[in-house]
Short mmCIF file of C-alpha atoms in Angstrom, two decimals:
data_model
loop_
_atom_site.label_atom_id
_atom_site.label_comp_id
_atom_site.label_asym_id
_atom_site.label_seq_id
_atom_site.Cartn_x
_atom_site.Cartn_y
_atom_site.Cartn_z
CA MET G 1 28.15 104.92 71.76
CA LYS G 2 25.61 107.16 71.27
CA ILE G 3 23.96 108.17 67.92
CA THR G 4 21.95 111.06 67.49
CA SER G 5 20.28 112.75 64.56
CA ARG G 6 21.78 116.19 63.56
CA ASP G 7 21.63 118.46 60.39
CA GLU G 8 20.74 115.94 57.92
CA GLY G 9 23.00 113.44 59.11
CA LEU G 10 23.95 111.19 62.12
CA GLU G 11 26.42 112.18 65.23
CA ILE G 12 28.36 109.47 66.72
CA SER G 13 29.72 109.52 69.99
CA VAL G 14 32.34 106.94 71.51
CA ALA G 15 34.18 107.28 74.78
CA SER G 16 37.71 108.39 74.15
CA LEU G 17 37.20 109.38 70.61
CA PRO G 18 36.22 113.13 68.94
CA ARG G 19 32.23 113.33 68.06
CA VAL G 20 31.83 112.10 64.50
CA TRP G 21 29.22 113.64 62.32
CA VAL G 22 28.33 111.92 59.14
CA HIS G 23 26.14 113.69 56.53
CA VAL G 24 23.98 111.92 54.39
CA SER G 25 25.56 112.65 51.24
CA LEU G 26 28.83 110.98 51.79
CA PRO G 27 27.35 107.26 51.42
CA VAL G 28 25.67 108.81 48.34
CA VAL G 29 28.99 109.35 46.76
CA ALA G 30 30.54 106.26 48.12
CA ILE G 31 27.71 104.50 46.18
CA MET G 32 28.20 106.59 42.96
CA ILE G 33 31.59 105.44 42.79
CA THR G 34 31.14 101.93 42.69
CA LEU G 35 28.69 102.24 39.77
CA PRO G 36 30.85 100.59 37.24
CA LEU G 37 30.33 97.34 39.27
CA TRP G 38 26.60 97.68 38.54
CA HIS G 39 26.58 96.91 35.12
CA GLY G 40 24.16 93.60 34.79
CA PHE G 41 23.70 93.43 38.60
CA HIS G 42 26.07 90.34 39.17
CA PRO G 43 25.92 89.60 42.65
CA GLN G 44 29.51 89.01 43.07
CA LYS G 45 29.91 92.56 41.81
CA LEU G 46 27.49 93.86 44.20
CA ILE G 47 29.18 92.20 46.96
CA ALA G 48 32.27 93.95 46.19
CA ALA G 49 30.52 97.26 45.50
CA ALA G 50 28.89 96.97 49.08
CA ILE G 51 32.24 96.40 50.60
CA ILE G 52 33.89 99.20 48.84
CA VAL G 53 31.07 101.83 49.88
CA VAL G 54 31.84 101.13 53.45
CA GLY G 55 35.39 100.61 52.93
CA VAL G 56 35.41 104.79 51.39
CA ILE G 57 33.60 105.76 54.15
CA ALA G 58 36.23 104.16 56.66
CA SER G 59 38.73 105.40 54.76
CA ILE G 60 37.95 109.18 54.63
CA PHE G 61 36.89 109.07 58.65
CA ALA G 62 40.68 107.24 58.96
CA HIS G 63 42.05 110.37 57.03
CA GLU G 64 40.29 112.74 59.39
CA LEU G 65 40.97 110.56 62.85
CA GLY G 66 44.79 110.64 61.54
CA HIS G 67 44.41 114.58 61.84
CA ALA G 68 42.69 114.14 65.19
CA LEU G 69 44.74 111.74 66.76
CA MET G 70 48.28 113.54 66.00
CA ALA G 71 46.35 116.75 67.52
CA ARG G 72 45.85 114.70 70.48
CA ARG G 73 49.71 113.09 70.68
CA LEU G 74 50.78 117.01 70.61
CA GLY G 75 48.65 118.18 73.49
CA LEU G 76 45.56 119.58 71.72
CA LYS G 77 42.06 118.57 72.32
CA PRO G 78 40.06 117.20 69.00
CA VAL G 79 36.56 117.93 69.37
CA LEU G 80 34.88 116.79 66.26
CA ILE G 81 35.40 114.88 63.10
CA LYS G 82 32.97 116.09 60.01
CA LEU G 83 32.43 113.41 57.16
CA HIS G 84 30.72 114.72 54.17
CA SER G 85 30.39 114.74 50.21
CA GLY G 86 33.30 117.09 49.88
CA GLY G 87 35.58 114.73 51.97
CA GLY G 88 35.92 115.99 55.97
CA GLU G 89 37.14 118.22 58.54
CA ALA G 90 38.94 117.34 61.89
CA ILE G 91 38.51 120.15 64.49
CA TRP G 92 40.60 120.43 67.58
CA GLU G 93 41.06 123.11 70.36
CA GLY G 94 44.13 124.33 72.15
CA GLU G 95 45.78 127.48 73.39
CA SER G 96 48.27 127.81 70.33
CA TRP G 97 50.50 125.48 68.43
CA THR G 98 53.65 125.93 66.27
CA ARG G 99 53.97 125.68 62.73
CA THR G 100 55.98 122.51 63.02
CA GLN G 101 52.94 120.73 64.96
CA ASP G 102 50.61 121.94 62.32
CA ARG G 103 52.42 120.34 59.53
CA LEU G 104 52.80 117.11 61.44
CA ILE G 105 48.82 117.42 62.21
CA THR G 106 48.40 118.00 58.64
CA ILE G 107 50.69 115.01 57.06
CA ALA G 108 49.04 112.59 59.20
CA GLY G 109 45.69 112.29 57.09
CA PRO G 110 47.46 111.70 53.92
CA PHE G 111 49.91 109.13 55.50
CA VAL G 112 47.32 107.07 57.09
CA ASN G 113 45.83 106.85 53.85
CA LEU G 114 48.89 105.69 52.09
CA ILE G 115 49.29 102.78 54.87
CA LEU G 116 45.73 101.81 54.29
CA GLY G 117 46.39 101.99 50.64
CA GLY G 118 49.41 99.95 50.73
CA ALA G 119 48.40 97.19 53.52
CA CYS G 120 44.92 96.83 50.99
CA LEU G 121 47.14 96.33 47.74
CA ALA G 122 49.66 94.26 49.46
CA SER G 123 46.43 91.68 50.93
CA TYR G 124 45.47 91.71 47.48
CA ALA G 125 48.63 90.79 45.83
CA LEU G 126 49.85 87.96 48.71
CA PHE G 127 46.77 86.82 49.67
CA LEU G 128 44.69 86.42 46.24
CA PRO G 129 43.38 82.59 45.63
CA ASP G 130 45.42 81.05 42.72
CA ALA G 131 42.83 81.06 40.01
CA SER G 132 44.75 78.57 37.91
CA SER G 133 44.11 74.84 38.35
CA PRO G 134 45.15 71.58 36.54
CA PHE G 135 43.53 72.01 33.00
CA GLN G 136 42.99 69.39 30.31
CA PRO G 137 42.46 70.88 26.71
CA SER G 138 39.51 68.68 24.73
CA VAL G 139 38.06 68.94 21.53
CA GLU G 140 35.23 70.96 23.02
CA ARG G 141 37.76 73.38 25.05
CA SER G 142 40.85 73.27 22.54
CA TRP G 143 42.59 76.15 24.38
CA ILE G 144 45.78 76.03 26.23
CA THR G 145 44.84 77.89 29.11
CA PRO G 146 41.67 78.23 30.98
CA PRO G 147 39.74 81.24 30.53
CA PRO G 148 40.21 84.15 33.16
CA MET G 149 38.45 84.13 36.38
CA ALA G 150 37.00 87.38 38.11
CA ASP G 151 38.60 87.95 41.64
CA PRO G 152 36.65 87.00 44.42
CA PRO G 153 34.48 89.99 45.90
CA LEU G 154 36.31 90.88 48.93
CA PHE G 155 39.81 90.69 46.85
CA ARG G 156 38.07 92.95 43.99
CA ALA G 157 37.43 95.28 47.04
CA LEU G 158 40.72 95.10 48.43
CA ASN G 159 42.20 96.33 44.92
CA TRP G 160 39.85 99.23 44.59
CA LEU G 161 40.02 100.47 48.16
CA GLY G 162 43.89 100.17 47.74
CA TRP G 163 44.16 102.42 44.83
CA ILE G 164 41.29 104.86 46.42
CA ASN G 165 43.30 105.34 49.19
CA ILE G 166 46.45 106.24 47.27
CA ILE G 167 44.50 108.59 45.42
CA LEU G 168 43.08 110.08 48.59
CA ALA G 169 46.47 110.72 49.74
CA VAL G 170 48.12 112.18 46.42
CA VAL G 171 44.99 114.49 45.74
CA ASN G 172 45.01 115.53 49.44
CA LEU G 173 48.58 116.65 48.78
CA LEU G 174 48.14 119.02 46.09
CA PRO G 175 49.05 122.34 46.66
CA ALA G 176 44.99 123.94 46.95
CA PHE G 177 42.87 124.91 49.53
CA PRO G 178 41.28 123.43 51.29
CA LEU G 179 43.47 120.48 50.92
CA ASP G 180 46.20 119.13 53.18
CA GLY G 181 49.07 120.59 50.53
CA GLY G 182 47.45 123.77 50.60
CA ARG G 183 47.98 124.04 54.13
CA LEU G 184 51.23 122.70 53.91
CA LEU G 185 52.61 125.04 51.51
CA SER G 186 50.87 127.97 52.68
CA SER G 187 52.54 127.13 56.40
CA VAL G 188 56.03 126.91 54.46
CA ILE G 189 55.74 130.28 52.30
CA GLU G 190 54.09 132.15 55.20
CA GLY G 191 57.18 131.06 57.51
CA ARG G 192 59.46 132.77 55.28
CA TRP G 193 57.86 135.62 53.17
CA GLY G 194 54.38 136.12 55.10
CA PRO G 195 50.73 135.33 54.70
CA GLN G 196 50.12 137.72 51.87
CA ARG G 197 52.53 135.75 49.46
CA ALA G 198 51.50 132.38 50.81
CA MET G 199 47.81 133.11 50.22
CA PHE G 200 48.73 134.33 46.66
CA TRP G 201 50.93 131.20 45.51
CA VAL G 202 48.61 128.51 46.81
CA GLY G 203 45.36 130.40 45.57
CA LEU G 204 47.42 130.80 42.08
CA PHE G 205 48.13 126.90 42.43
CA GLY G 206 44.85 125.80 43.43
CA THR G 207 42.95 127.97 40.92
CA ALA G 208 44.78 126.33 38.02
CA LEU G 209 44.48 122.80 39.68
CA ALA G 210 40.77 123.80 40.16
CA LEU G 211 40.42 124.41 36.36
CA ILE G 212 42.24 121.38 34.99
CA ALA G 213 40.19 119.06 37.61
CA LYS G 214 36.97 120.55 35.97
CA PHE G 215 38.15 120.02 32.39
CA VAL G 216 39.07 116.44 33.40
CA PHE G 217 35.65 116.20 34.88
CA PHE G 218 33.55 117.16 32.02
CA CYS G 219 36.12 115.10 29.62
CA GLY G 220 35.19 112.19 31.60
CA ILE G 221 31.20 112.65 31.20
CA LEU G 222 31.59 113.30 27.28
CA MET G 223 33.89 109.98 26.65
CA GLY G 224 30.87 108.28 28.83
CA GLY G 225 32.83 107.88 32.27
CA MET G 226 31.77 109.40 35.44
CA VAL G 227 34.13 111.44 37.54
CA ILE G 228 32.57 112.18 41.07
CA TRP G 229 35.52 113.20 43.07
CA SER G 230 37.59 116.21 41.23
CA PRO G 231 39.15 118.51 43.80
CA PRO G 232 40.24 120.80 44.51
CA HIS G 233 37.30 123.39 44.35
CA PHE G 234 37.50 126.49 42.47
CA ALA G 235 35.67 128.94 44.81
CA PRO G 236 38.09 129.09 47.66
CA ASN G 237 41.26 129.10 45.62
CA TRP G 238 40.03 132.27 43.40
CA ARG G 239 38.96 133.89 46.72
CA ALA G 240 42.26 133.38 48.36
CA LEU G 241 44.28 134.56 45.08
CA ARG G 242 42.08 137.73 45.08
CA LEU G 243 42.32 138.42 48.71
CA SER G 244 46.00 138.22 48.54
CA ARG G 245 46.12 141.15 45.76
CA LEU G 246 44.44 143.42 48.06
CA ARG G 247 46.42 145.62 50.16
CA LYS G 248 43.70 146.17 52.82
CA SER G 249 43.06 142.78 53.21
CA LYS G 250 44.26 140.56 56.34
CA ILE G 251 44.39 136.72 57.03
CA ARG G 252 42.94 135.65 60.17
CA VAL G 253 43.38 132.30 61.76
CA SER G 254 41.70 131.44 65.07
CA PRO G 255 43.83 130.66 67.93
CA THR G 256 41.76 128.12 69.63
CA SER G 257 40.76 126.05 66.95
CA GLY G 258 42.03 124.16 63.87
CA ARG G 259 40.82 122.40 60.71
CA GLY G 260 42.68 119.53 58.95
CA THR G 261 41.36 120.91 55.48
CA VAL G 262 40.15 124.44 56.07
CA ILE G 263 41.70 127.84 56.53
CA ARG G 264 39.40 130.77 57.37
CA LEU G 265 39.94 133.99 55.41
CA ARG G 266 38.43 137.27 56.31
CA GLU G 267 38.80 140.72 54.54
CA ILE G 268 38.83 143.70 56.84
CA ASN G 269 38.97 147.36 56.69
CA PRO G 270 41.76 149.82 57.67
CA GLU G 271 39.56 151.09 60.63
CA GLN G 272 39.00 147.90 62.05
CA ARG G 273 41.80 146.89 64.91
CA ASP G 274 42.72 143.31 65.80
CA GLY G 275 41.45 142.47 69.40
#
């Protein structure tokens, strides 16, 4: 394994896996997600928070690794996985691939998160130690049942990571750019009605969802909560919607590389030629 510093992050190279680049912002966001556990600085909660931070980074990596390994299975060459505050990207190379193959690669990421989320929640439910114990009420403690006990740090973290992975899977399947759901919907519409309509409908859905996400974000802040991750982003969806309405625009997708969560757009003039 080789670790080098590059572009405000660390690049990790492991034998048979694609290179992994982790931006410094990702651990910061993972720490911010656990802020509710920091109240009072209780040791048990801080231990759980530390496990969750590592688990969040590992979950995002597993999502992108799902894209990369599916691409490899289909004969493509995964070359880089990027992890940052906005999520991640899996980049691969190949001569060409079909829409069916692209859909399989795209769905692999959310599928991995669903598996991880289900495994964490199942482990929490099946292996959580029984907090109940023989209890004899007395004059000083006259209640019938013992007071509730907090989950051990590991199981608290499993519960958090289970729901975080489920949320990651569901949000990534929203029909918006640059999410996996936007890529899937774009592929389906493009196959039937062409890229122009695909850009329009995904851009329209994405713009609406981005406005809703920002509204929820600000409501969460005003209510005293903290919403860190609120995709989809407004800019790429509004740009896609705007370009889809221009008759003199074309959509360019590189034939030699792919990204699990990114679609490239380029507006060109009529005088320009492909090739």
